[in-house]
Amino acid sequence: MTHSPAPNSLERWAASPRINPLPARDGARPPAISFEFFPPKTEALETQLWSCIRRLEELAPAFVSVTYGAGGSTRERTHNTVVKLVQETSLTPAAHLTCVGASRGEVDDIARRYWDAGVKHIVALRGDPPPGETYQPHPQGYAYAADLVAGLRKIADFEITVAAYPETHPQAPSPAADLDNLKRKLDAGATRAITQLFFDNSLYLRFLDRALAAGIKAPIVPGIMPITNFTQAGKFGAHIPAWLADMFEGLEDDLETRRMVAAATAAEQVRLLQANGIDEFHFYTLNRPDLTYAIARILGVKPAGHGQTSP
């Protein structure tokens, strides 16, 4: 059976609005990119992490960050991974540092160790408490991320990145209060913010409008997570549009098709953001490089020496 268009389809097509193409990249500078890794817990995961790092290193990202576990549970592994990045790669690492479970003196000592090891960039976060617990500031510690940022500014001339939440931090009393907190962190000395992952670009773009209206001028870089496991993606708290859920429906046992859909949807997300003027992206890699590498290429980022100027 052949497909028969609906009656008057040509008339309907001709009358529909025309969508302009995404911006051509001819001669255009590619966006800046950065990657997030998490420290390994086992020898096998250590191998996976360094395979990921070496794969993405050739794209010459602006920096790479290494996370902290809830309650500061990966403090030493994070430190060891970051220092190894300084010593054994061409990458510029940024270390996550949180307020949880440590006094100001302990946190300050960690920051000094980073500076002395050549790590000049900190991702300053309040941090999550251990599972099942509510956040309580350490009696002698930094209470919140804005306090941590101010403390780091007194230690050394760090580049400092903080977190932003287009869909509002789950513990914030209101979107306005959450935006005020972001402004406090930037006013305390942070140089940029990176967002929690999101899948609905309109939420991020409206957040930028609100941030600008609040007097924020620092870059708010979109945090992008290519979906490799849709069930897992739903646990991160980000709104999942119905169209996105529909694309992954029925693919639970079809890894290959799921990966193709993931690449297509993430590429569409970043190119539409690029069309809206976004020129910097931060990718949550989950220590899996292939999708992130492919999306970076779609954005025009190529390995050094392949006919591009590094972003």
PDB file of C-alpha atoms in Angstrom:
ATOM      1  CA  MET A   1       0.000   0.000   0.000  1.00  0.00           C
ATOM      2  CA  THR A   2       1.333   3.418  -0.936  1.00  0.00           C
ATOM      3  CA  HIS A   3       1.041   6.406   1.351  1.00  0.00           C
ATOM      4  CA  SER A   4      -1.689   8.864   0.365  1.00  0.00           C
ATOM      5  CA  PRO A   5      -1.264  12.423   1.636  1.00  0.00           C
ATOM      6  CA  ALA A   6      -4.198  13.975   3.420  1.00  0.00           C
ATOM      7  CA  PRO A   7      -6.492  16.106   1.253  1.00  0.00           C
ATOM      8  CA  ASN A   8      -5.245  19.645   0.687  1.00  0.00           C
ATOM      9  CA  SER A   9      -1.842  18.690   2.074  1.00  0.00           C
ATOM     10  CA  LEU A  10       0.056  20.778  -0.487  1.00  0.00           C
ATOM     11  CA  GLU A  11      -2.013  23.824   0.409  1.00  0.00           C
ATOM     12  CA  ARG A  12      -1.396  23.154   4.103  1.00  0.00           C
ATOM     13  CA  TRP A  13       2.336  22.703   3.569  1.00  0.00           C
ATOM     14  CA  ALA A  14       2.598  25.861   1.499  1.00  0.00           C
ATOM     15  CA  ALA A  15       0.753  27.874   4.149  1.00  0.00           C
ATOM     16  CA  SER A  16       2.826  26.577   7.090  1.00  0.00           C
ATOM     17  CA  PRO A  17       5.466  28.807   8.682  1.00  0.00           C
ATOM     18  CA  ARG A  18       8.964  28.366   7.343  1.00  0.00           C
ATOM     19  CA  ILE A  19      11.628  27.380   9.866  1.00  0.00           C
ATOM     20  CA  ASN A  20      14.975  29.003   9.193  1.00  0.00           C
ATOM     21  CA  PRO A  21      17.949  26.634   9.108  1.00  0.00           C
ATOM     22  CA  LEU A  22      20.287  26.373  12.039  1.00  0.00           C
ATOM     23  CA  PRO A  23      23.239  28.737  11.677  1.00  0.00           C
ATOM     24  CA  ALA A  24      25.894  27.590   9.251  1.00  0.00           C
ATOM     25  CA  ARG A  25      29.322  27.118  10.783  1.00  0.00           C
ATOM     26  CA  ASP A  26      31.270  28.208   7.706  1.00  0.00           C
ATOM     27  CA  GLY A  27      34.264  30.014   9.149  1.00  0.00           C
ATOM     28  CA  ALA A  28      32.595  30.329  12.535  1.00  0.00           C
ATOM     29  CA  ARG A  29      34.509  29.649  15.712  1.00  0.00           C
ATOM     30  CA  PRO A  30      33.240  26.498  17.478  1.00  0.00           C
ATOM     31  CA  PRO A  31      31.828  26.876  20.990  1.00  0.00           C
ATOM     32  CA  ALA A  32      33.886  26.307  24.103  1.00  0.00           C
ATOM     33  CA  ILE A  33      33.227  22.927  25.706  1.00  0.00           C
ATOM     34  CA  SER A  34      34.021  21.323  29.043  1.00  0.00           C
ATOM     35  CA  PHE A  35      33.457  17.873  30.503  1.00  0.00           C
ATOM     36  CA  GLU A  36      32.581  16.404  33.874  1.00  0.00           C
ATOM     37  CA  PHE A  37      33.999  13.102  35.130  1.00  0.00           C
ATOM     38  CA  PHE A  38      33.454  11.242  38.390  1.00  0.00           C
ATOM     39  CA  PRO A  39      36.254   9.540  40.347  1.00  0.00           C
ATOM     40  CA  PRO A  40      36.429   5.742  40.029  1.00  0.00           C
ATOM     41  CA  LYS A  41      35.528   3.345  42.834  1.00  0.00           C
ATOM     42  CA  THR A  42      37.178   0.214  41.423  1.00  0.00           C
ATOM     43  CA  GLU A  43      40.146  -0.706  39.237  1.00  0.00           C
ATOM     44  CA  ALA A  44      37.816  -1.517  36.327  1.00  0.00           C
ATOM     45  CA  LEU A  45      36.140   1.882  36.640  1.00  0.00           C
ATOM     46  CA  GLU A  46      39.587   3.498  36.833  1.00  0.00           C
ATOM     47  CA  THR A  47      40.393   1.983  33.451  1.00  0.00           C
ATOM     48  CA  GLN A  48      37.060   3.179  32.045  1.00  0.00           C
ATOM     49  CA  LEU A  49      37.628   6.704  33.358  1.00  0.00           C
ATOM     50  CA  TRP A  50      41.077   7.062  31.795  1.00  0.00           C
ATOM     51  CA  SER A  51      39.879   5.643  28.514  1.00  0.00           C
ATOM     52  CA  CYS A  52      37.184   8.340  28.563  1.00  0.00           C
ATOM     53  CA  ILE A  53      39.688  11.057  29.469  1.00  0.00           C
ATOM     54  CA  ARG A  54      42.088  10.105  26.686  1.00  0.00           C
ATOM     55  CA  ARG A  55      39.270   9.953  24.121  1.00  0.00           C
ATOM     56  CA  LEU A  56      37.987  13.434  24.995  1.00  0.00           C
ATOM     57  CA  GLU A  57      41.378  15.016  25.663  1.00  0.00           C
ATOM     58  CA  GLU A  58      42.046  15.392  21.941  1.00  0.00           C
ATOM     59  CA  LEU A  59      39.093  17.818  21.689  1.00  0.00           C
ATOM     60  CA  ALA A  60      41.037  20.332  23.837  1.00  0.00           C
ATOM     61  CA  PRO A  61      38.195  21.298  26.192  1.00  0.00           C
ATOM     62  CA  ALA A  62      38.393  24.563  28.131  1.00  0.00           C
ATOM     63  CA  PHE A  63      38.521  22.493  31.329  1.00  0.00           C
ATOM     64  CA  VAL A  64      37.338  19.228  32.849  1.00  0.00           C
ATOM     65  CA  SER A  65      35.769  18.843  36.291  1.00  0.00           C
ATOM     66  CA  VAL A  66      35.884  15.937  38.714  1.00  0.00           C
ATOM     67  CA  THR A  67      32.940  15.437  41.066  1.00  0.00           C
ATOM     68  CA  TYR A  68      32.647  14.916  44.808  1.00  0.00           C
ATOM     69  CA  GLY A  69      30.435  12.177  46.229  1.00  0.00           C
ATOM     70  CA  ALA A  70      27.540  12.892  48.603  1.00  0.00           C
ATOM     71  CA  GLY A  71      28.773  13.844  52.032  1.00  0.00           C
ATOM     72  CA  GLY A  72      32.306  14.289  50.709  1.00  0.00           C
ATOM     73  CA  SER A  73      32.591  10.523  50.304  1.00  0.00           C
ATOM     74  CA  THR A  74      35.043  10.665  47.369  1.00  0.00           C
ATOM     75  CA  ARG A  75      37.261  13.466  48.679  1.00  0.00           C
ATOM     76  CA  GLU A  76      40.593  11.639  48.335  1.00  0.00           C
ATOM     77  CA  ARG A  77      39.670   9.922  45.059  1.00  0.00           C
ATOM     78  CA  THR A  78      38.653  13.288  43.626  1.00  0.00           C
ATOM     79  CA  HIS A  79      41.913  14.853  44.760  1.00  0.00           C
ATOM     80  CA  ASN A  80      44.021  12.012  43.359  1.00  0.00           C
ATOM     81  CA  THR A  81      42.207  12.090  40.007  1.00  0.00           C
ATOM     82  CA  VAL A  82      42.557  15.871  39.676  1.00  0.00           C
ATOM     83  CA  VAL A  83      46.261  15.838  40.534  1.00  0.00           C
ATOM     84  CA  LYS A  84      46.852  13.018  38.043  1.00  0.00           C
ATOM     85  CA  LEU A  85      45.099  15.096  35.379  1.00  0.00           C
ATOM     86  CA  VAL A  86      47.578  17.915  36.058  1.00  0.00           C
ATOM     87  CA  GLN A  87      50.590  15.627  35.979  1.00  0.00           C
ATOM     88  CA  GLU A  88      49.749  13.280  33.109  1.00  0.00           C
ATOM     89  CA  THR A  89      47.482  15.104  30.642  1.00  0.00           C
ATOM     90  CA  SER A  90      47.235  18.352  28.714  1.00  0.00           C
ATOM     91  CA  LEU A  91      43.868  19.075  30.318  1.00  0.00           C
ATOM     92  CA  THR A  92      42.996  21.896  32.719  1.00  0.00           C
ATOM     93  CA  PRO A  93      41.181  20.283  35.662  1.00  0.00           C
ATOM     94  CA  ALA A  94      38.629  21.830  37.976  1.00  0.00           C
ATOM     95  CA  ALA A  95      38.075  20.150  41.329  1.00  0.00           C
ATOM     96  CA  HIS A  96      34.658  19.970  42.940  1.00  0.00           C
ATOM     97  CA  LEU A  97      34.762  21.187  46.528  1.00  0.00           C
ATOM     98  CA  THR A  98      31.802  21.127  48.923  1.00  0.00           C
ATOM     99  CA  CYS A  99      30.831  22.399  52.368  1.00  0.00           C
ATOM    100  CA  VAL A 100      29.552  19.051  53.643  1.00  0.00           C
ATOM    101  CA  GLY A 101      31.134  17.289  56.607  1.00  0.00           C
ATOM    102  CA  ALA A 102      34.243  19.442  57.020  1.00  0.00           C
ATOM    103  CA  SER A 103      35.351  22.469  59.005  1.00  0.00           C
ATOM    104  CA  ARG A 104      36.519  25.655  57.336  1.00  0.00           C
ATOM    105  CA  GLY A 105      40.088  24.773  58.226  1.00  0.00           C
ATOM    106  CA  GLU A 106      39.801  21.357  56.553  1.00  0.00           C
ATOM    107  CA  VAL A 107      38.228  22.809  53.419  1.00  0.00           C
ATOM    108  CA  ASP A 108      40.824  25.580  53.277  1.00  0.00           C
ATOM    109  CA  ASP A 109      43.620  23.024  53.588  1.00  0.00           C
ATOM    110  CA  ILE A 110      42.192  21.039  50.669  1.00  0.00           C
ATOM    111  CA  ALA A 111      41.981  24.211  48.578  1.00  0.00           C
ATOM    112  CA  ARG A 112      45.614  25.063  49.371  1.00  0.00           C
ATOM    113  CA  ARG A 113      46.681  21.538  48.413  1.00  0.00           C
ATOM    114  CA  TYR A 114      44.957  21.994  45.071  1.00  0.00           C
ATOM    115  CA  TRP A 115      46.611  25.347  44.459  1.00  0.00           C
ATOM    116  CA  ASP A 116      50.045  23.974  45.347  1.00  0.00           C
ATOM    117  CA  ALA A 117      49.457  21.014  42.990  1.00  0.00           C
ATOM    118  CA  GLY A 118      48.690  23.381  40.110  1.00  0.00           C
ATOM    119  CA  VAL A 119      44.898  23.168  40.246  1.00  0.00           C
ATOM    120  CA  LYS A 120      43.649  26.742  39.852  1.00  0.00           C
ATOM    121  CA  HIS A 121      39.949  26.105  39.165  1.00  0.00           C
ATOM    122  CA  ILE A 122      37.374  25.048  41.778  1.00  0.00           C
ATOM    123  CA  VAL A 123      33.718  24.094  41.318  1.00  0.00           C
ATOM    124  CA  ALA A 124      32.315  25.373  44.627  1.00  0.00           C
ATOM    125  CA  LEU A 125      29.146  23.639  45.809  1.00  0.00           C
ATOM    126  CA  ARG A 126      27.152  23.335  48.985  1.00  0.00           C
ATOM    127  CA  GLY A 127      27.094  19.594  48.392  1.00  0.00           C
ATOM    128  CA  ASP A 128      24.671  16.803  49.156  1.00  0.00           C
ATOM    129  CA  PRO A 129      24.416  15.089  52.530  1.00  0.00           C
ATOM    130  CA  PRO A 130      24.838  11.312  52.795  1.00  0.00           C
ATOM    131  CA  PRO A 131      21.815   9.369  51.485  1.00  0.00           C
ATOM    132  CA  GLY A 132      18.831   9.485  53.833  1.00  0.00           C
ATOM    133  CA  GLU A 133      20.031  12.569  55.697  1.00  0.00           C
ATOM    134  CA  THR A 134      19.073  16.239  55.447  1.00  0.00           C
ATOM    135  CA  TYR A 135      21.663  18.917  54.952  1.00  0.00           C
ATOM    136  CA  GLN A 136      23.053  20.474  58.109  1.00  0.00           C
ATOM    137  CA  PRO A 137      25.984  22.903  57.938  1.00  0.00           C
ATOM    138  CA  HIS A 138      29.086  21.760  59.794  1.00  0.00           C
ATOM    139  CA  PRO A 139      29.291  23.721  63.091  1.00  0.00           C
ATOM    140  CA  GLN A 140      32.731  25.076  62.152  1.00  0.00           C
ATOM    141  CA  GLY A 141      32.269  24.868  58.397  1.00  0.00           C
ATOM    142  CA  TYR A 142      31.118  26.948  55.485  1.00  0.00           C
ATOM    143  CA  ALA A 143      27.342  26.946  55.626  1.00  0.00           C
ATOM    144  CA  TYR A 144      26.547  27.448  51.948  1.00  0.00           C
ATOM    145  CA  ALA A 145      28.243  27.735  48.569  1.00  0.00           C
ATOM    146  CA  ALA A 146      28.343  31.548  48.691  1.00  0.00           C
ATOM    147  CA  ASP A 147      30.332  31.315  51.939  1.00  0.00           C
ATOM    148  CA  LEU A 148      32.681  28.791  50.351  1.00  0.00           C
ATOM    149  CA  VAL A 149      33.243  31.054  47.343  1.00  0.00           C
ATOM    150  CA  ALA A 150      34.106  33.982  49.631  1.00  0.00           C
ATOM    151  CA  GLY A 151      36.503  31.748  51.603  1.00  0.00           C
ATOM    152  CA  LEU A 152      38.259  30.532  48.445  1.00  0.00           C
ATOM    153  CA  ARG A 153      38.737  34.116  47.312  1.00  0.00           C
ATOM    154  CA  LYS A 154      40.770  34.739  50.491  1.00  0.00           C
ATOM    155  CA  ILE A 155      43.041  31.745  49.874  1.00  0.00           C
ATOM    156  CA  ALA A 156      44.146  32.232  46.279  1.00  0.00           C
ATOM    157  CA  ASP A 157      43.111  33.677  42.945  1.00  0.00           C
ATOM    158  CA  PHE A 158      41.083  30.627  41.927  1.00  0.00           C
ATOM    159  CA  GLU A 159      38.782  30.533  38.957  1.00  0.00           C
ATOM    160  CA  ILE A 160      35.508  29.564  40.624  1.00  0.00           C
ATOM    161  CA  THR A 161      32.476  27.923  39.048  1.00  0.00           C
ATOM    162  CA  VAL A 162      29.155  27.463  40.849  1.00  0.00           C
ATOM    163  CA  ALA A 163      25.902  25.645  40.155  1.00  0.00           C
ATOM    164  CA  ALA A 164      22.690  27.079  38.709  1.00  0.00           C
ATOM    165  CA  TYR A 165      19.236  25.486  38.565  1.00  0.00           C
ATOM    166  CA  PRO A 166      16.942  26.410  35.646  1.00  0.00           C
ATOM    167  CA  GLU A 167      14.201  24.299  37.232  1.00  0.00           C
ATOM    168  CA  THR A 168      14.943  25.603  40.775  1.00  0.00           C
ATOM    169  CA  HIS A 169      16.931  23.752  43.424  1.00  0.00           C
ATOM    170  CA  PRO A 170      14.617  21.196  45.095  1.00  0.00           C
ATOM    171  CA  GLN A 171      15.289  22.695  48.533  1.00  0.00           C
ATOM    172  CA  ALA A 172      14.857  26.338  47.525  1.00  0.00           C
ATOM    173  CA  PRO A 173      11.738  28.022  48.951  1.00  0.00           C
ATOM    174  CA  SER A 174      10.944  29.626  45.577  1.00  0.00           C
ATOM    175  CA  PRO A 175      12.438  30.282  42.126  1.00  0.00           C
ATOM    176  CA  ALA A 176      13.115  33.890  43.142  1.00  0.00           C
ATOM    177  CA  ALA A 177      14.976  32.795  46.283  1.00  0.00           C
ATOM    178  CA  ASP A 178      17.009  30.319  44.245  1.00  0.00           C
ATOM    179  CA  LEU A 179      17.978  33.027  41.766  1.00  0.00           C
ATOM    180  CA  ASP A 180      18.939  35.331  44.654  1.00  0.00           C
ATOM    181  CA  ASN A 181      21.228  32.585  45.945  1.00  0.00           C
ATOM    182  CA  LEU A 182      22.904  32.281  42.539  1.00  0.00           C
ATOM    183  CA  LYS A 183      23.501  36.031  42.541  1.00  0.00           C
ATOM    184  CA  ARG A 184      25.056  35.825  46.022  1.00  0.00           C
ATOM    185  CA  LYS A 185      27.488  33.172  44.814  1.00  0.00           C
ATOM    186  CA  LEU A 186      28.511  35.250  41.819  1.00  0.00           C
ATOM    187  CA  ASP A 187      28.750  38.438  43.873  1.00  0.00           C
ATOM    188  CA  ALA A 188      31.005  36.573  46.333  1.00  0.00           C
ATOM    189  CA  GLY A 189      33.531  36.025  43.551  1.00  0.00           C
ATOM    190  CA  ALA A 190      32.452  33.145  41.307  1.00  0.00           C
ATOM    191  CA  THR A 191      33.289  33.639  37.646  1.00  0.00           C
ATOM    192  CA  ARG A 192      30.655  31.470  35.979  1.00  0.00           C
ATOM    193  CA  ALA A 193      27.768  29.121  36.688  1.00  0.00           C
ATOM    194  CA  ILE A 194      27.017  25.734  35.159  1.00  0.00           C
ATOM    195  CA  THR A 195      23.441  24.503  35.172  1.00  0.00           C
ATOM    196  CA  GLN A 196      22.016  21.285  36.408  1.00  0.00           C
ATOM    197  CA  LEU A 197      21.164  19.098  33.430  1.00  0.00           C
ATOM    198  CA  PHE A 198      17.929  19.857  31.591  1.00  0.00           C
ATOM    199  CA  PHE A 199      16.148  18.462  28.555  1.00  0.00           C
ATOM    200  CA  ASP A 200      13.723  21.320  27.792  1.00  0.00           C
ATOM    201  CA  ASN A 201      15.588  24.233  26.237  1.00  0.00           C
ATOM    202  CA  SER A 202      12.756  26.671  26.885  1.00  0.00           C
ATOM    203  CA  LEU A 203      13.278  26.277  30.645  1.00  0.00           C
ATOM    204  CA  TYR A 204      16.935  27.226  30.316  1.00  0.00           C
ATOM    205  CA  LEU A 205      16.313  30.176  27.993  1.00  0.00           C
ATOM    206  CA  ARG A 206      13.609  31.590  30.283  1.00  0.00           C
ATOM    207  CA  PHE A 207      16.039  31.171  33.189  1.00  0.00           C
ATOM    208  CA  LEU A 208      18.597  33.276  31.309  1.00  0.00           C
ATOM    209  CA  ASP A 209      15.968  35.989  30.852  1.00  0.00           C
ATOM    210  CA  ARG A 210      15.223  35.972  34.591  1.00  0.00           C
ATOM    211  CA  ALA A 211      18.929  35.996  35.485  1.00  0.00           C
ATOM    212  CA  LEU A 212      19.613  38.993  33.250  1.00  0.00           C
ATOM    213  CA  ALA A 213      16.630  40.835  34.738  1.00  0.00           C
ATOM    214  CA  ALA A 214      18.099  40.150  38.199  1.00  0.00           C
ATOM    215  CA  GLY A 215      21.350  41.848  37.210  1.00  0.00           C
ATOM    216  CA  ILE A 216      23.423  38.707  36.621  1.00  0.00           C
ATOM    217  CA  LYS A 217      26.005  39.134  33.877  1.00  0.00           C
ATOM    218  CA  ALA A 218      28.326  36.161  34.403  1.00  0.00           C
ATOM    219  CA  PRO A 219      28.067  33.258  31.927  1.00  0.00           C
ATOM    220  CA  ILE A 220      25.483  30.598  32.820  1.00  0.00           C
ATOM    221  CA  VAL A 221      26.709  27.572  30.901  1.00  0.00           C
ATOM    222  CA  PRO A 222      24.179  24.871  29.986  1.00  0.00           C
ATOM    223  CA  GLY A 223      24.877  21.468  31.520  1.00  0.00           C
ATOM    224  CA  ILE A 224      24.118  18.782  28.925  1.00  0.00           C
ATOM    225  CA  MET A 225      23.755  15.068  29.614  1.00  0.00           C
ATOM    226  CA  PRO A 226      23.447  12.767  26.592  1.00  0.00           C
ATOM    227  CA  ILE A 227      20.945  10.089  27.582  1.00  0.00           C
ATOM    228  CA  THR A 228      22.439   6.624  27.604  1.00  0.00           C
ATOM    229  CA  ASN A 229      19.870   5.171  30.003  1.00  0.00           C
ATOM    230  CA  PHE A 230      16.447   6.803  29.873  1.00  0.00           C
ATOM    231  CA  THR A 231      15.246   5.171  33.101  1.00  0.00           C
ATOM    232  CA  GLN A 232      18.295   6.528  34.898  1.00  0.00           C
ATOM    233  CA  ALA A 233      17.813   9.984  33.352  1.00  0.00           C
ATOM    234  CA  GLY A 234      14.427  10.223  35.016  1.00  0.00           C
ATOM    235  CA  LYS A 235      16.093   9.982  38.435  1.00  0.00           C
ATOM    236  CA  PHE A 236      18.077  13.205  38.053  1.00  0.00           C
ATOM    237  CA  GLY A 237      15.050  15.380  38.737  1.00  0.00           C
ATOM    238  CA  ALA A 238      14.956  17.250  35.426  1.00  0.00           C
ATOM    239  CA  HIS A 239      11.653  17.715  33.604  1.00  0.00           C
ATOM    240  CA  ILE A 240      11.361  15.220  30.750  1.00  0.00           C
ATOM    241  CA  PRO A 241       9.195  16.521  27.885  1.00  0.00           C
ATOM    242  CA  ALA A 242       6.530  14.130  26.645  1.00  0.00           C
ATOM    243  CA  TRP A 243       8.050  14.087  23.146  1.00  0.00           C
ATOM    244  CA  LEU A 244      11.374  12.908  24.587  1.00  0.00           C
ATOM    245  CA  ALA A 245       9.798  10.154  26.657  1.00  0.00           C
ATOM    246  CA  ASP A 246       7.887   9.039  23.571  1.00  0.00           C
ATOM    247  CA  MET A 247      11.115   8.715  21.575  1.00  0.00           C
ATOM    248  CA  PHE A 248      12.583   6.261  24.099  1.00  0.00           C
ATOM    249  CA  GLU A 249       9.389   4.302  24.715  1.00  0.00           C
ATOM    250  CA  GLY A 250       9.857   0.601  24.013  1.00  0.00           C
ATOM    251  CA  LEU A 251      13.643   0.812  23.640  1.00  0.00           C
ATOM    252  CA  GLU A 252      14.543  -0.567  27.054  1.00  0.00           C
ATOM    253  CA  ASP A 253      16.081  -3.703  25.503  1.00  0.00           C
ATOM    254  CA  ASP A 254      17.331  -2.136  22.274  1.00  0.00           C
ATOM    255  CA  LEU A 255      20.661  -0.547  23.158  1.00  0.00           C
ATOM    256  CA  GLU A 256      21.771   0.255  19.618  1.00  0.00           C
ATOM    257  CA  THR A 257      18.598   2.136  18.658  1.00  0.00           C
ATOM    258  CA  ARG A 258      18.585   3.847  22.057  1.00  0.00           C
ATOM    259  CA  ARG A 259      22.077   5.181  21.423  1.00  0.00           C
ATOM    260  CA  MET A 260      21.097   6.507  17.991  1.00  0.00           C
ATOM    261  CA  VAL A 261      18.056   8.244  19.451  1.00  0.00           C
ATOM    262  CA  ALA A 262      20.192   9.635  22.261  1.00  0.00           C
ATOM    263  CA  ALA A 263      22.711  11.078  19.814  1.00  0.00           C
ATOM    264  CA  ALA A 264      19.974  12.624  17.664  1.00  0.00           C
ATOM    265  CA  THR A 265      18.081  14.228  20.554  1.00  0.00           C
ATOM    266  CA  ALA A 266      21.187  15.594  22.268  1.00  0.00           C
ATOM    267  CA  ALA A 267      22.521  16.958  18.978  1.00  0.00           C
ATOM    268  CA  GLU A 268      19.204  18.699  18.365  1.00  0.00           C
ATOM    269  CA  GLN A 269      19.287  20.171  21.870  1.00  0.00           C
ATOM    270  CA  VAL A 270      22.772  21.652  21.577  1.00  0.00           C
ATOM    271  CA  ARG A 271      22.331  22.947  18.018  1.00  0.00           C
ATOM    272  CA  LEU A 272      19.113  24.737  18.966  1.00  0.00           C
ATOM    273  CA  LEU A 273      20.886  26.289  21.938  1.00  0.00           C
ATOM    274  CA  GLN A 274      23.701  27.284  19.604  1.00  0.00           C
ATOM    275  CA  ALA A 275      21.128  28.900  17.318  1.00  0.00           C
ATOM    276  CA  ASN A 276      20.012  30.936  20.321  1.00  0.00           C
ATOM    277  CA  GLY A 277      23.512  32.315  20.783  1.00  0.00           C
ATOM    278  CA  ILE A 278      24.939  29.869  23.330  1.00  0.00           C
ATOM    279  CA  ASP A 279      28.686  29.543  22.767  1.00  0.00           C
ATOM    280  CA  GLU A 280      29.747  27.342  25.691  1.00  0.00           C
ATOM    281  CA  PHE A 281      28.579  23.872  26.766  1.00  0.00           C
ATOM    282  CA  HIS A 282      29.394  21.623  29.736  1.00  0.00           C
ATOM    283  CA  PHE A 283      28.830  17.899  29.234  1.00  0.00           C
ATOM    284  CA  TYR A 284      28.059  15.402  31.991  1.00  0.00           C
ATOM    285  CA  THR A 285      29.890  12.441  30.472  1.00  0.00           C
ATOM    286  CA  LEU A 286      29.099   9.769  33.090  1.00  0.00           C
ATOM    287  CA  ASN A 287      32.637   8.592  32.155  1.00  0.00           C
ATOM    288  CA  ARG A 288      31.318   7.419  28.775  1.00  0.00           C
ATOM    289  CA  PRO A 289      32.940   9.351  25.938  1.00  0.00           C
ATOM    290  CA  ASP A 290      31.364   8.272  22.659  1.00  0.00           C
ATOM    291  CA  LEU A 291      28.101  10.252  22.636  1.00  0.00           C
ATOM    292  CA  THR A 292      29.797  13.349  24.017  1.00  0.00           C
ATOM    293  CA  TYR A 293      32.561  13.090  21.409  1.00  0.00           C
ATOM    294  CA  ALA A 294      30.018  12.796  18.589  1.00  0.00           C
ATOM    295  CA  ILE A 295      27.993  15.773  19.829  1.00  0.00           C
ATOM    296  CA  ALA A 296      31.132  17.891  20.144  1.00  0.00           C
ATOM    297  CA  ARG A 297      31.885  17.145  16.498  1.00  0.00           C
ATOM    298  CA  ILE A 298      28.355  18.184  15.536  1.00  0.00           C
ATOM    299  CA  LEU A 299      29.034  21.487  17.290  1.00  0.00           C
ATOM    300  CA  GLY A 300      32.118  21.938  15.125  1.00  0.00           C
ATOM    301  CA  VAL A 301      34.722  20.968  17.724  1.00  0.00           C
ATOM    302  CA  LYS A 302      37.491  18.902  16.165  1.00  0.00           C
ATOM    303  CA  PRO A 303      40.694  17.381  17.506  1.00  0.00           C
ATOM    304  CA  ALA A 304      43.641  19.747  17.612  1.00  0.00           C
ATOM    305  CA  GLY A 305      45.450  19.793  14.288  1.00  0.00           C
ATOM    306  CA  HIS A 306      42.335  19.010  12.229  1.00  0.00           C
ATOM    307  CA  GLY A 307      41.832  22.412  10.706  1.00  0.00           C
ATOM    308  CA  GLN A 308      40.299  24.305  13.619  1.00  0.00           C
ATOM    309  CA  THR A 309      41.382  26.808  16.170  1.00  0.00           C
ATOM    310  CA  SER A 310      40.779  25.532  19.681  1.00  0.00           C
ATOM    311  CA  PRO A 311      37.797  27.236  21.370  1.00  0.00           C
TER     312      PRO A 311
END
